[in-house]
PDB file of C-alpha atoms in Angstrom:
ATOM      1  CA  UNK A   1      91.549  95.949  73.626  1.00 64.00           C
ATOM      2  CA  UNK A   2      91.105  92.175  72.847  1.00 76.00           C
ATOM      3  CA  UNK A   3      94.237  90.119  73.591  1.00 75.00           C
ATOM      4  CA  UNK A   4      96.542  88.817  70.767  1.00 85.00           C
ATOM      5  CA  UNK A   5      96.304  85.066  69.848  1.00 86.00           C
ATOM      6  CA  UNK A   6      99.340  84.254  71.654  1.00 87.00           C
ATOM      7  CA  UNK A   7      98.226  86.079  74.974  1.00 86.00           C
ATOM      8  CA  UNK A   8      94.912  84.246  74.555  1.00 86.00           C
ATOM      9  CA  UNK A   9      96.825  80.978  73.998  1.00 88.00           C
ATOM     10  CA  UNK A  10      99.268  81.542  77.226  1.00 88.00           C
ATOM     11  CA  UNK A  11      96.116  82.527  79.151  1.00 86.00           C
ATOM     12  CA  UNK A  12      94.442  79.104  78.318  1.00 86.00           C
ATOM     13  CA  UNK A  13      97.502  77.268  79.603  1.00 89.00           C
ATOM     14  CA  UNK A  14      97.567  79.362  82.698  1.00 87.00           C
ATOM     15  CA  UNK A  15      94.187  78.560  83.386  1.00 84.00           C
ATOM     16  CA  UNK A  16      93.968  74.805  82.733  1.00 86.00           C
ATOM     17  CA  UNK A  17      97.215  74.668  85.253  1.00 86.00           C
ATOM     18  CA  UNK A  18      95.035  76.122  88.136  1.00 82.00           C
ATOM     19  CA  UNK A  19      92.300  73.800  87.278  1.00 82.00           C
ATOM     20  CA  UNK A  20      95.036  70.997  87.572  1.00 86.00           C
ATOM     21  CA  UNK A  21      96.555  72.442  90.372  1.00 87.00           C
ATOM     22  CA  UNK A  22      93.773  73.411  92.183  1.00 83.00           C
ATOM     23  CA  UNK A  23      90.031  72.822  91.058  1.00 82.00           C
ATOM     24  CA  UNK A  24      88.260  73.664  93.974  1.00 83.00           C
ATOM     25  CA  UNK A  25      89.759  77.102  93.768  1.00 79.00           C
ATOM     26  CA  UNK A  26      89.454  77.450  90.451  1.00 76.00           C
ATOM     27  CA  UNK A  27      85.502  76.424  90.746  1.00 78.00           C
ATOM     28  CA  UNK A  28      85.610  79.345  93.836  1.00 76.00           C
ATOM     29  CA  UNK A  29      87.328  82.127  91.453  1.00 72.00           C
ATOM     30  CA  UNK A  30      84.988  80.946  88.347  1.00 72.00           C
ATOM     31  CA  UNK A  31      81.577  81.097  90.484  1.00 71.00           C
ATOM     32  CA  UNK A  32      82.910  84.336  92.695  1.00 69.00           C
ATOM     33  CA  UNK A  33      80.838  87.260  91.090  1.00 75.00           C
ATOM     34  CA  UNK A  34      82.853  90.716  91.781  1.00 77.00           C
ATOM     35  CA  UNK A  35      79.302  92.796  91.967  1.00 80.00           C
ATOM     36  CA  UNK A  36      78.293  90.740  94.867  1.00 82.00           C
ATOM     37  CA  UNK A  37      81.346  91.237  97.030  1.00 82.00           C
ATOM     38  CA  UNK A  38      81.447  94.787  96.141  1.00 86.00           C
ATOM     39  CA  UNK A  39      77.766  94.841  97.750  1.00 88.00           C
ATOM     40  CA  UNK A  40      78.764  93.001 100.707  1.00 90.00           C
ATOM     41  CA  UNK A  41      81.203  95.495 101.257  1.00 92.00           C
ATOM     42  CA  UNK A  42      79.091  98.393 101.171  1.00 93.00           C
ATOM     43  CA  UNK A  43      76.678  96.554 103.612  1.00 94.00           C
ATOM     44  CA  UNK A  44      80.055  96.437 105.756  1.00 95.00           C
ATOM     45  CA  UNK A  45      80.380  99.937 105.146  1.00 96.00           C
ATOM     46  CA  UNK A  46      77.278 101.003 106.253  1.00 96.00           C
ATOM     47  CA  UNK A  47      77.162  99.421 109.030  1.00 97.00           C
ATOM     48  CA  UNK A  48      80.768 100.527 110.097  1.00 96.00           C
ATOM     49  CA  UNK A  49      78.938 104.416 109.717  1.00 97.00           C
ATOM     50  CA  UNK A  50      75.897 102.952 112.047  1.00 97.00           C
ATOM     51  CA  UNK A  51      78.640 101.976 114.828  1.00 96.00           C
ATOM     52  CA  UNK A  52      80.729 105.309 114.370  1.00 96.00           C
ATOM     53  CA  UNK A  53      77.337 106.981 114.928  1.00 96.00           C
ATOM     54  CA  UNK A  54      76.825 105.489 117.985  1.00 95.00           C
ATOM     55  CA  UNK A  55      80.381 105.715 119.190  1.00 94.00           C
ATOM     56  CA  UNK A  56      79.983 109.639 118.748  1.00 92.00           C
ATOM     57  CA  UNK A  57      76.862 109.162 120.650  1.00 92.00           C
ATOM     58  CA  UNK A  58      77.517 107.240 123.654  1.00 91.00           C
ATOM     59  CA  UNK A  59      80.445 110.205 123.988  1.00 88.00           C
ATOM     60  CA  UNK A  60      78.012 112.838 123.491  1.00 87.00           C
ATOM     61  CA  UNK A  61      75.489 110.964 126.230  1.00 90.00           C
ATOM     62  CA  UNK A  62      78.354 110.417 128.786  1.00 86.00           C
ATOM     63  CA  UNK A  63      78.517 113.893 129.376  1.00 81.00           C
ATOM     64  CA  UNK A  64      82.334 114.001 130.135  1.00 82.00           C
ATOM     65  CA  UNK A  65      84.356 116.628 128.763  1.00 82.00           C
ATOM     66  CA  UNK A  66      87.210 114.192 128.196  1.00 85.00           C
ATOM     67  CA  UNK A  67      84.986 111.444 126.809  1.00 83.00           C
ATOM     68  CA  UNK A  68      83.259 113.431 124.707  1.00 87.00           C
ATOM     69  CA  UNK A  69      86.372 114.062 122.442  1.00 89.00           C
ATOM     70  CA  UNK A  70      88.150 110.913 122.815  1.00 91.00           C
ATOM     71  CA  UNK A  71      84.204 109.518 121.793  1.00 91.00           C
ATOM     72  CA  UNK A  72      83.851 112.617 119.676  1.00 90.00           C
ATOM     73  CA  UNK A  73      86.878 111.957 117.580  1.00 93.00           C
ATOM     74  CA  UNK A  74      86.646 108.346 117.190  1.00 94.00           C
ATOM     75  CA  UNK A  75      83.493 108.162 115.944  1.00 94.00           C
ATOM     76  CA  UNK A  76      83.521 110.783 113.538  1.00 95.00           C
ATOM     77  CA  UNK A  77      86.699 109.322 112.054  1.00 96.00           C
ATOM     78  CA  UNK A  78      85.204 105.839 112.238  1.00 96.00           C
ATOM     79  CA  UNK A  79      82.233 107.550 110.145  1.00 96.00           C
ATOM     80  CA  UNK A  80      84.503 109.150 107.730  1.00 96.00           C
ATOM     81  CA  UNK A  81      86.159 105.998 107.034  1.00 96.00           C
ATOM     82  CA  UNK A  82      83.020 103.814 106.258  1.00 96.00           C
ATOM     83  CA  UNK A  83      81.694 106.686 104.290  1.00 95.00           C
ATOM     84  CA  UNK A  84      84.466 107.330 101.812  1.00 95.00           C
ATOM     85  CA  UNK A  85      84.892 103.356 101.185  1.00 95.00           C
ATOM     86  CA  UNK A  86      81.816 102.819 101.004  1.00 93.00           C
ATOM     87  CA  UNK A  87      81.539 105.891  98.580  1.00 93.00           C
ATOM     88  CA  UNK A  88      84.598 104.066  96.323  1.00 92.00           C
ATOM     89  CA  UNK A  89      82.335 100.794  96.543  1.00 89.00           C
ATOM     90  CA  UNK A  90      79.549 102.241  95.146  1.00 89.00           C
ATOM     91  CA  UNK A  91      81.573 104.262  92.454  1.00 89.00           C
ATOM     92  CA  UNK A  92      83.074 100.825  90.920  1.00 87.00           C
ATOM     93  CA  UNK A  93      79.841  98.964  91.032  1.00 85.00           C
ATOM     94  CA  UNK A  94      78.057 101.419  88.775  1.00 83.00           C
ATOM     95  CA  UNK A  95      81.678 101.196  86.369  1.00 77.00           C
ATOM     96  CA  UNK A  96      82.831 104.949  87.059  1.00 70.00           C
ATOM     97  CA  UNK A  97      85.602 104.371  89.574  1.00 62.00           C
ATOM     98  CA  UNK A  98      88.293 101.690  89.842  1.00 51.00           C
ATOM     99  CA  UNK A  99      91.505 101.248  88.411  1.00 51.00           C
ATOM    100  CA  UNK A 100      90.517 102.223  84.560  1.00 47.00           C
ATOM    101  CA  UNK A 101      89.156 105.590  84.000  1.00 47.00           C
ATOM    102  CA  UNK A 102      87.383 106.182  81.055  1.00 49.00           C
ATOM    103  CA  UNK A 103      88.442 109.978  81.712  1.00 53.00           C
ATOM    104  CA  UNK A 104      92.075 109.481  80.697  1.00 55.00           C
ATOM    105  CA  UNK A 105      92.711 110.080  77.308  1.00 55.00           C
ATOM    106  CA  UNK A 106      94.079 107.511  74.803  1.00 56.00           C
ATOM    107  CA  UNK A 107      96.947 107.909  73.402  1.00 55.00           C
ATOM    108  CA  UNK A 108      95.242 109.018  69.850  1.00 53.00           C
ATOM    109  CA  UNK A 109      93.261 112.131  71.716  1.00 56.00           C
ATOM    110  CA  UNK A 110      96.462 113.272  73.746  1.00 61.00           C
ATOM    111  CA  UNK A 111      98.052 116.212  73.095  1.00 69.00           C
ATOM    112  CA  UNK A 112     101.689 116.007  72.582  1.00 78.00           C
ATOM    113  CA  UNK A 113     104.124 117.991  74.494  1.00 78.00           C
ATOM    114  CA  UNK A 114     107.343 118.279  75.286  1.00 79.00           C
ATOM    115  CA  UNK A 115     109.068 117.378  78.334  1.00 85.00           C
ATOM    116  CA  UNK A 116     108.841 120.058  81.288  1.00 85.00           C
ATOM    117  CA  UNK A 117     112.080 120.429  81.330  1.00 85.00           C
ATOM    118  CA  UNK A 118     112.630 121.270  77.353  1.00 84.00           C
ATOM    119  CA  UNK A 119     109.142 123.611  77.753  1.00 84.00           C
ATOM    120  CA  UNK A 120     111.976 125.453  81.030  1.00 84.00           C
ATOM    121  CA  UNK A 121     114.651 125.160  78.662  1.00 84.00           C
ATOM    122  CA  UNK A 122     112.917 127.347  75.814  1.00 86.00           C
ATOM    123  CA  UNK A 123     111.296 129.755  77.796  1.00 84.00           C
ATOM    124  CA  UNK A 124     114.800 130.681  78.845  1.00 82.00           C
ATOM    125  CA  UNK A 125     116.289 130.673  75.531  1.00 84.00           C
ATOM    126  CA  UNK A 126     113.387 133.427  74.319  1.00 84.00           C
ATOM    127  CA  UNK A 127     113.853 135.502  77.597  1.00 82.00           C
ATOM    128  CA  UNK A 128     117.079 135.740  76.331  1.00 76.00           C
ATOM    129  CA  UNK A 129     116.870 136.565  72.741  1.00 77.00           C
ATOM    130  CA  UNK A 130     114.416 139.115  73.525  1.00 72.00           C
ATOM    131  CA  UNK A 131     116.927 141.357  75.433  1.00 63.00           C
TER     132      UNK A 131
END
């Protein structure tokens, strides 16, 4: 939804503020590009897996029975962890995760119902007028 002339017009000011303010940030935030972080993040993330796997194999190698869970359990979390962000990475680069979801439905397409507690309210009212 594009942004009303006045919004537009407030977001001008806002910006030519920073610049004042600020310009070498503002030349940072203009040139930052939110794909590329997103990638650097998922290189994070996979290497965060690599040194989980490792963790849950030096346990494994050590041969302990101790070790092997404390080793065991770290790494697998550590693996779970770098998995599942870097899962949510990949999700917003390719636009189907993030804050908007194109799954929710506008306010046009929703259906319209009442409140749960008028919906509790009526069911009552007809369990009684049936008797």
């Amino acid at each position: 939804m594009p942004l009303s002339e006045n919004e537009q017009r407030l977001l001008d000011q806002i910006e030519r503020a920073l610049v004042e303010d600020d310009p070498k940030f503002a030349s940072t935030v203009r040139s930052t590009n939110p794909r590329t972080y997103l990638m650097r993040r998922v290189r994070r993330s996979f290497l965060l897996f690599v040194v989980g796997l490792v963790v849950l194999l030096v346990g494994v190698v050590l041969n302990r029975t101790p070790l092997i869970v404390i080793f065991g359990v770290l790494g697998f979390a550590t693996m779970l962890f770098a998995a599942s962000r870097g899962a949510a990475d990949l999700r917003r680069i390719s636009g189907r995760g993030g804050e908007t979801s194109s799954r929710r439905p506008t306010a046009s397409r929703r259906r319209t119902r009442p409140p749960f507690t008028e919906r509790i309210e009526e069911r009552w009212r007809r369990r009684w007028d049936d008797h």
